[in-house]
Amino acid sequence: MSTVSRHWPTNLVLDEVDLAGIVHEDLPVLLSGTGGGSMEVIENKRALADEVALRARLTASMQALAVADSRPQPDEIHLEVQLWRGGYDLPATASPADYVAWCVLAATSSNHEQSGAIAVADPRAGCALVPMPGLPWGRSAMIAAKVGAHLAAPGWLTHFVIPVEKDQAVIVAVAFSI
């Protein structure tokens, strides 16, 4: 008898990061500001009290993925802090980086659990009669816009942001392996 084996696994890190000491205690104040459009890149030091600790945590997630994928481990990351306001969304895209990671640093409440969520999906074609793209190769994964939510994935996965609600705001750290 033969068994089915997965020849092309898609490894992800879905986790929660304890942000105590990493973000400034007054970070939620930035959520109430206006202006800057639906997406604004803010200086890391405005949001992060300990950027080194967050970099280490996101790099560790990418290194764990590299080990699982039998690939070289990234030593460095590019880290950007983004403020998303009502109306922001990111259409399905991919990254040339080997790995991408997100960590929600602050967020206001929303009426819909998925508003402002970050999702990844496997873009590989599945087979005929499969209802979702990428199946059976993989499943989509999503993190809600909740403080500490963390997702790391290969850059080739399609990733997108569910539209942020009109009165919602989210601050996210986005990292790319170098």
Coordinates of C-alpha atoms in Angstrom, one line a residue:
M1 CA 0.0 0.0 0.0
S2 CA 1.4 3.4 -0.9
T3 CA 0.7 6.6 1.0
V4 CA 0.2 10.2 -0.1
S5 CA 3.0 12.5 0.8
R6 CA 3.3 16.2 0.6
H7 CA 6.1 17.0 -1.9
W8 CA 5.6 20.8 -1.8
P9 CA 4.7 21.9 1.7
T10 CA 4.1 25.6 2.4
N11 CA 5.5 26.5 5.8
L12 CA 4.1 29.4 7.8
V13 CA 4.5 30.9 11.2
L14 CA 1.2 31.9 12.9
D15 CA 1.9 33.3 16.3
E16 CA 1.3 36.0 18.9
V17 CA 4.1 38.3 20.0
D18 CA 4.2 39.8 23.5
L19 CA 4.8 43.4 22.7
A20 CA 5.4 44.5 26.3
G21 CA 8.5 46.7 26.2
I22 CA 8.7 46.5 22.4
V23 CA 6.1 49.2 21.5
H24 CA 5.7 52.6 23.2
E25 CA 3.0 52.6 25.8
D26 CA 1.4 55.6 24.2
L27 CA 1.3 53.9 20.7
P28 CA -2.5 53.9 20.6
V29 CA -2.4 57.7 20.5
L30 CA -1.0 57.5 16.9
L31 CA -4.2 55.6 15.9
S32 CA -6.4 58.6 16.6
G33 CA -4.5 61.0 14.4
T34 CA -5.9 62.1 11.1
G35 CA -4.3 62.9 7.8
G36 CA -1.6 61.0 5.8
G37 CA -4.0 59.1 3.6
S38 CA -5.1 55.5 4.1
M39 CA -1.6 54.2 4.4
E40 CA 1.3 56.0 6.0
V41 CA 4.8 54.8 6.7
I42 CA 5.9 56.1 10.1
E43 CA 9.3 56.2 11.6
N44 CA 10.1 53.0 13.5
K45 CA 11.2 55.0 16.6
R46 CA 7.8 56.6 16.8
A47 CA 6.2 53.2 17.4
L48 CA 9.0 51.0 18.8
A49 CA 10.6 51.3 22.2
D50 CA 12.8 48.3 21.5
E51 CA 13.3 47.9 17.7
V52 CA 16.1 45.4 18.3
A53 CA 13.8 43.0 20.1
L54 CA 11.1 43.1 17.4
R55 CA 13.7 42.6 14.7
A56 CA 15.1 39.6 16.6
R57 CA 11.6 38.1 16.9
L58 CA 10.7 38.6 13.2
T59 CA 14.1 37.4 12.1
A60 CA 13.7 34.3 14.2
S61 CA 10.4 33.5 12.5
M62 CA 12.0 33.8 9.1
Q63 CA 15.0 31.7 10.2
A64 CA 12.6 29.0 11.4
L65 CA 10.9 29.0 8.0
A66 CA 14.2 28.8 6.2
V67 CA 15.2 25.7 8.3
A68 CA 11.8 24.1 7.6
D69 CA 12.3 24.9 3.9
S70 CA 16.0 23.7 3.8
R71 CA 17.0 27.2 2.6
P72 CA 19.7 29.6 3.8
Q73 CA 18.7 31.5 6.9
P74 CA 18.3 35.3 6.6
D75 CA 20.6 37.4 8.8
E76 CA 19.0 40.7 8.2
I77 CA 15.6 42.2 7.6
H78 CA 14.1 45.4 6.3
L79 CA 11.6 46.6 8.9
E80 CA 8.9 49.2 8.2
V81 CA 6.1 50.4 10.4
Q82 CA 2.9 51.2 8.6
L83 CA -0.3 53.0 9.8
W84 CA -3.4 51.8 8.0
R85 CA -6.6 53.9 8.1
G86 CA -10.1 53.4 6.9
G87 CA -10.2 52.4 3.3
Y88 CA -6.7 50.9 3.1
D89 CA -6.4 47.6 1.4
L90 CA -3.7 45.7 -0.4
P91 CA -4.7 43.7 -3.4
A92 CA -3.2 40.3 -3.9
T93 CA 0.6 40.7 -4.4
A94 CA 3.8 38.8 -3.7
S95 CA 7.3 39.8 -2.7
P96 CA 10.7 39.2 -4.3
A97 CA 12.0 38.7 -0.7
D98 CA 12.5 35.1 0.4
Y99 CA 10.3 35.7 3.5
V100 CA 7.8 38.4 4.7
A101 CA 6.5 38.9 8.2
W102 CA 3.8 41.0 9.8
C103 CA 3.2 41.9 13.4
V104 CA 0.2 44.0 14.5
L105 CA 1.5 46.6 16.9
A106 CA -1.8 48.5 17.7
A107 CA -5.3 48.5 16.4
T108 CA -8.7 50.1 17.1
S109 CA -11.8 47.9 17.3
S110 CA -13.8 47.0 14.2
N111 CA -17.3 45.9 13.4
H112 CA -16.1 43.0 11.3
E113 CA -13.4 40.6 12.6
Q114 CA -11.7 40.4 9.3
S115 CA -11.4 44.1 8.6
G116 CA -7.7 45.0 8.4
A117 CA -6.7 41.4 8.5
I118 CA -3.6 40.1 6.7
A119 CA -4.0 37.0 4.6
V120 CA -1.8 34.8 2.6
A121 CA -2.8 32.2 -0.1
D122 CA -1.0 29.7 -2.2
P123 CA -1.1 31.0 -5.8
R124 CA -0.2 27.7 -7.4
A125 CA -3.0 26.2 -9.6
G126 CA -4.7 23.3 -7.9
C127 CA -6.6 20.8 -10.0
A128 CA -9.9 20.9 -11.8
L129 CA -13.1 21.2 -9.7
V130 CA -11.2 22.7 -6.7
P131 CA -13.2 25.6 -5.3
M132 CA -10.2 27.8 -4.1
P133 CA -7.1 28.7 -6.0
G134 CA -4.1 26.8 -4.8
L135 CA -6.0 23.9 -3.4
P136 CA -5.1 21.1 -2.8
W137 CA -1.5 22.5 -2.4
G138 CA -2.3 24.7 0.5
R139 CA -4.9 26.6 2.4
S140 CA -5.2 30.3 3.0
A141 CA -4.1 31.7 6.4
M142 CA -5.1 34.9 8.0
I143 CA -4.3 37.0 11.1
A144 CA -6.9 39.5 12.5
A145 CA -5.9 43.1 13.2
K146 CA -5.4 42.3 16.9
V147 CA -2.4 43.5 18.9
G148 CA 0.4 41.0 18.8
A149 CA -0.9 38.9 15.9
H150 CA 2.1 37.7 13.9
L151 CA 2.4 35.9 10.5
A152 CA 5.6 35.0 8.6
A153 CA 5.5 33.4 5.2
P154 CA 7.5 32.8 2.0
G155 CA 7.5 35.9 -0.1
W156 CA 6.1 34.0 -3.2
L157 CA 2.8 33.4 -1.4
T158 CA 0.1 35.8 -2.5
H159 CA -0.6 38.2 0.4
F160 CA -3.2 40.8 0.8
V161 CA -4.9 43.1 3.4
I162 CA -8.7 42.9 3.9
P163 CA -10.0 46.5 3.6
V164 CA -9.7 48.6 6.8
E165 CA -13.1 49.9 8.0
K166 CA -13.9 53.6 7.8
D167 CA -13.3 54.3 11.5
Q168 CA -10.6 51.7 12.1
A169 CA -6.9 52.2 12.3
V170 CA -4.1 49.6 12.5
I171 CA -0.3 49.9 13.0
V172 CA 1.7 47.0 11.6
A173 CA 5.3 46.2 11.4
V174 CA 6.2 44.7 8.0
A175 CA 9.5 42.9 7.5
F176 CA 11.2 41.5 4.4
S177 CA 14.2 39.2 4.5
I178 CA 17.4 40.6 3.0

